[in-house]
């Protein structure tokens, strides 16, 4: 009886252990996890953040007046129920705000919230607003002028004066006074009579016409405004939360909001933020204003079906691959050279096919930038030598996926993309970039003669200023040029860098690589703080405007550094004259000017045009409704659903081991019964 009791106890314990093991280790994965973003967000405040990896997060947490309709470039009203445009001048846009719209904390969202959000973003002067509204909603010339240096929404000074504010002095003093007055209004935003006088003043960039009606007035005719404000630089944020956490200061980011986020009106809220943005957890917005109004609001803004989303940023290539294959993550991305491993290793054998991968051609440019402010790279022949030395065919080959051989990229002659048509893209029919070592050596020879250096080629031959070898000339073969990328370097970037280093060694130049965090990259705001060579910081247009969103950002000196696209810090006087108003000319004028501009741009040799990769996302087969917009670099968690339960292979071996150990224990006891 005693031994039998022991056996019974052992059996019961075994059952409990097995049951517990199944509950803990063998249950289907409930947590929806996204590991696709190889780089963490730079900031969590949409008025500051300007990395591609910000897209899915901002799309989840915020709404805009109008948004792109899923993957297309067509516009639908979201926070606005409708809008009107005076098409005879393309300067005046009026929006009716949905009266039931509110923020995730329950506060009402109205026309004043829109005014607050745009004026806050502009006066802060950070990347998104400085880049996307210059010359449209504020005077970019005054912002670029070092004696002023303030992005003030157009018409702010007379708006303040109409409410009794005193603005005196020269233009610089007026801008500074107005900026501080605007800071004060935005940092103590309470809808008092004085504030309402400012917001309702008609001659300014944004005008509050009534509680639910707001107008946006551009400085010049601009037909792309709706596409412009559909990006996250049109996100509407909750004023009282901003004011309670540091308020607004001109030309200054809000460090608290950058680190913790800001309240929006989107289908999700930020639940938690891991150290260094390594992990961000989103929860469905419990106060989402669309609930109960689904039929009248476009589908892009529908409530969240997946209640919790975990975004893990900056995982290594190996971890992204492993987590997706095991079913730990439901969205991921990997290099083309690992497609076969990703597909063949997926934990459900029946789903091991190419339908796991979703590819979308990307618009923009990918490059290695050559900072023209540094010694040696300030010489055109030196830059042209690098341009000619690059093995572009080898760079493109990196993108052949190893599952079915499909190229996941295309070669282009930047900065514009072929999608805009021949009138804009390469109207002079220049050849695509191609390696030409003979031309590279000729150009490096000229550069050496002009800059007093020489180089020893792999053949042993010396080129450059060979008359001063071992005396006054510099042996540039011993100089270590460094290409800087963002940490962690992706597998593709590592391969691209290896090809580049090998290419430059063919003309006797030594290159190495380094990687820095996104926070370091955010400090690259001058030509001297920006490294001599950078990779991974190509330019994607924020919206489909070929001049204002691809040409000017990459070549206008006012767009230099991290928060523009001119990482090479090109400063060409002729181009600067064209850029003054080219974006606001009619199409026929633009096309005519592009013939001249194309030649000037080509002859800068400030960028080595790398293949433009497709956006490729691996999506678990039980996830439906995956939609990607290549303009905003966003996919939309609220559109996704899961059929059944998310499955995972994690824990199977642990279960087997536990059961085996229990079985051995029972077997050991049995003979003693």
XYZ file of C-alpha atoms in Angstrom, residues 193-472:
280
model
C -8.981 84.522 -26.080
C -5.493 85.727 -27.000
C -4.470 82.369 -28.379
C -7.678 82.145 -30.383
C -6.989 85.558 -31.913
C -3.607 84.279 -33.083
C -4.980 81.012 -34.438
C -7.899 82.606 -36.283
C -5.804 85.260 -38.031
C -6.435 84.734 -41.739
C -3.085 85.633 -43.281
C -0.994 82.743 -41.979
C 0.029 79.201 -42.856
C -2.716 77.528 -40.821
C -5.973 79.163 -39.824
C -8.497 77.874 -37.291
C -11.833 78.791 -38.889
C -13.972 77.038 -36.290
C -13.708 74.207 -33.794
C -13.844 71.603 -36.555
C -12.571 73.529 -39.573
C -8.974 74.447 -40.420
C -7.258 75.869 -43.511
C -3.712 75.384 -44.745
C -2.383 78.164 -46.970
C 0.840 77.585 -48.875
C 3.266 80.388 -49.632
C 3.310 79.466 -53.313
C 1.133 77.267 -55.508
C 1.918 73.695 -54.558
C -0.065 70.807 -55.979
C 1.604 68.177 -53.767
C 0.425 69.499 -50.385
C -2.043 66.677 -49.705
C 0.667 64.092 -50.401
C 3.009 66.104 -48.189
C 0.805 66.249 -45.092
C -0.058 62.546 -45.440
C 3.405 61.735 -44.074
C 4.173 61.616 -40.353
C 5.180 65.299 -40.458
C 1.409 65.743 -40.646
C 0.774 63.678 -37.486
C -1.505 65.380 -34.999
C -0.332 65.262 -31.357
C -2.119 66.011 -28.095
C -1.196 69.517 -26.828
C -1.613 69.097 -23.069
C 0.699 66.063 -22.989
C 3.394 68.016 -24.817
C 3.004 70.935 -22.415
C 3.231 68.648 -19.385
C 6.478 67.142 -20.648
C 8.784 69.980 -21.579
C 6.656 72.099 -23.889
C 8.086 73.653 -27.036
C 11.339 75.517 -27.683
C 12.288 76.797 -31.096
C 15.069 74.941 -32.923
C 15.127 72.364 -30.131
C 13.847 68.783 -29.936
C 11.903 67.685 -26.883
C 14.166 65.111 -25.233
C 11.405 63.576 -23.110
C 9.082 63.015 -26.052
C 11.946 61.758 -28.188
C 12.684 59.113 -25.572
C 9.153 58.196 -24.477
C 6.807 59.167 -27.282
C 3.866 61.526 -27.474
C 0.127 60.929 -27.375
C -1.586 60.602 -30.738
C -4.961 59.480 -32.040
C -3.954 56.314 -33.899
C -5.166 52.724 -33.488
C -2.334 51.875 -31.070
C -0.630 53.430 -28.075
C 2.946 52.953 -26.901
C 2.784 50.655 -23.886
C 6.490 50.311 -23.088
C 9.880 51.313 -24.472
C 13.009 49.218 -24.003
C 16.497 50.577 -23.462
C 17.909 52.126 -26.619
C 14.551 51.465 -28.331
C 15.523 47.792 -28.522
C 11.891 46.809 -27.939
C 8.688 48.819 -28.173
C 5.368 47.299 -27.180
C 2.151 48.633 -28.716
C -1.320 48.072 -27.285
C -4.606 48.657 -29.076
C -5.913 52.161 -28.328
C -8.725 51.670 -25.774
C -10.250 55.047 -26.695
C -9.915 54.797 -30.463
C -12.234 57.312 -32.048
C -12.973 55.132 -35.091
C -14.786 52.538 -32.940
C -18.457 52.862 -33.767
C -17.728 54.899 -36.907
C -16.044 52.259 -39.061
C -18.410 52.605 -41.995
C -17.722 56.319 -42.447
C -13.938 56.210 -42.013
C -11.538 54.827 -44.678
C -10.312 51.285 -44.040
C -6.714 52.450 -43.594
C -7.763 53.877 -40.197
C -9.730 50.840 -38.962
C -9.356 49.722 -35.338
C -6.645 47.251 -34.404
C -7.473 43.543 -34.730
C -4.207 42.422 -33.127
C -4.320 43.804 -29.604
C -0.608 43.661 -28.743
C 2.354 44.182 -31.058
C 5.942 43.749 -29.930
C 8.523 45.444 -32.168
C 12.082 44.277 -31.665
C 14.555 46.625 -33.305
C 18.160 46.127 -34.336
C 18.299 42.340 -34.210
C 21.168 40.736 -36.043
C 20.577 39.125 -39.405
C 20.951 35.686 -37.826
C 18.438 36.462 -35.073
C 15.873 37.861 -37.508
C 16.155 34.711 -39.599
C 15.974 32.327 -36.656
C 13.069 34.070 -34.922
C 10.949 34.065 -38.075
C 11.717 30.453 -38.926
C 10.793 29.329 -35.422
C 7.566 31.333 -35.479
C 8.732 33.681 -32.737
C 8.250 36.666 -35.055
C 5.584 37.172 -37.691
C 7.255 39.902 -39.767
C 10.930 39.950 -40.628
C 13.439 40.724 -43.336
C 16.749 39.236 -44.366
C 19.338 39.646 -47.096
C 18.723 38.068 -50.525
C 21.616 35.687 -49.901
C 19.594 34.066 -47.106
C 16.219 33.646 -48.835
C 16.726 29.915 -49.294
C 17.711 29.396 -45.680
C 14.733 31.457 -44.486
C 12.191 29.650 -46.668
C 13.566 26.114 -46.333
C 13.920 26.497 -42.572
C 10.382 27.705 -41.867
C 8.877 25.671 -39.050
C 5.765 24.658 -41.021
C 6.949 22.519 -43.936
C 3.802 23.093 -46.021
C 4.477 26.839 -46.087
C 8.056 26.637 -47.335
C 7.671 28.587 -50.571
C 8.319 32.020 -52.035
C 4.909 33.323 -50.923
C 6.470 33.989 -47.533
C 8.343 36.911 -49.149
C 6.557 40.122 -50.139
C 8.663 42.358 -52.421
C 7.945 45.999 -53.255
C 10.111 48.119 -55.625
C 11.412 51.094 -53.690
C 11.625 54.689 -54.906
C 14.708 56.679 -53.937
C 18.470 56.384 -54.109
C 21.010 54.242 -52.337
C 24.600 55.413 -52.263
C 27.964 55.876 -50.678
C 28.249 59.610 -50.118
C 31.521 61.494 -50.618
C 31.714 64.568 -48.391
C 33.082 67.373 -50.568
C 34.223 69.396 -47.533
C 37.164 67.124 -46.684
C 40.704 67.066 -47.995
C 41.068 64.961 -51.135
C 37.321 64.473 -51.551
C 37.029 68.212 -52.205
C 38.730 67.477 -55.539
C 36.409 66.537 -58.413
C 38.978 64.301 -60.149
C 39.497 62.360 -56.921
C 35.752 61.792 -56.563
C 35.458 60.824 -60.215
C 38.254 58.294 -59.753
C 36.260 56.585 -57.011
C 33.130 56.721 -59.170
C 34.958 54.997 -62.027
C 36.674 52.456 -59.771
C 33.513 51.037 -58.205
C 32.522 47.554 -59.399
C 28.799 48.188 -59.880
C 28.084 44.761 -61.379
C 29.429 43.109 -58.250
C 27.319 45.434 -56.115
C 24.154 44.454 -58.009
C 25.011 40.751 -57.785
C 24.722 41.003 -53.995
C 20.964 41.367 -54.384
C 20.354 38.102 -56.265
C 18.274 36.021 -53.887
C 19.545 32.483 -53.468
C 16.113 30.850 -53.531
C 15.137 31.410 -57.160
C 17.805 33.874 -58.362
C 15.518 36.890 -58.616
C 17.310 40.234 -58.263
C 15.886 42.145 -55.316
C 17.213 45.517 -56.537
C 17.775 47.589 -59.659
C 20.599 49.838 -60.864
C 19.818 53.504 -61.424
C 21.570 56.800 -62.061
C 20.624 58.842 -59.007
C 19.349 60.916 -57.466
C 15.999 60.616 -59.287
C 14.197 57.344 -59.873
C 13.024 55.956 -63.242
C 9.434 55.951 -61.990
C 9.212 59.700 -62.725
C 9.784 59.205 -66.449
C 12.497 60.249 -68.899
C 11.623 63.946 -68.691
C 12.899 63.976 -65.111
C 15.052 60.881 -64.856
C 18.318 61.113 -66.839
C 17.015 63.306 -69.710
C 20.563 63.479 -71.166
C 20.828 59.687 -71.474
C 24.016 59.338 -69.473
C 25.231 55.776 -69.077
C 24.459 53.879 -65.930
C 27.409 53.745 -63.535
C 29.979 51.199 -64.687
C 33.474 50.269 -63.571
C 36.246 51.770 -65.720
C 39.636 51.309 -64.061
C 41.495 53.042 -66.890
C 39.429 56.194 -66.404
C 39.745 55.848 -62.617
C 43.565 55.777 -62.807
C 43.588 58.753 -65.163
C 41.426 60.782 -62.800
C 43.423 59.747 -59.742
C 46.606 60.788 -61.555
C 45.138 64.245 -62.218
C 43.967 64.543 -58.614
C 47.447 63.646 -57.347
C 49.046 66.288 -59.529
C 46.536 68.888 -58.353
C 46.719 67.974 -54.649
C 50.350 66.892 -54.349
C 49.989 63.193 -53.588
C 50.971 59.949 -55.241
C 49.572 56.434 -55.128
C 51.211 53.063 -55.669
C 49.003 50.829 -57.816
C 48.783 47.041 -57.229
C 51.019 46.633 -60.280
C 53.746 48.588 -58.498
C 53.392 51.625 -60.737
C 53.238 55.081 -59.125
C 50.702 57.671 -60.275
C 49.926 61.240 -59.251
C 52.695 63.671 -58.377
C 55.446 61.169 -59.101
C 58.132 63.858 -59.375
C 58.005 64.418 -55.603
C 58.017 60.839 -54.353
C 59.818 60.526 -51.014
C 60.074 64.303 -50.686
C 57.182 66.754 -50.491
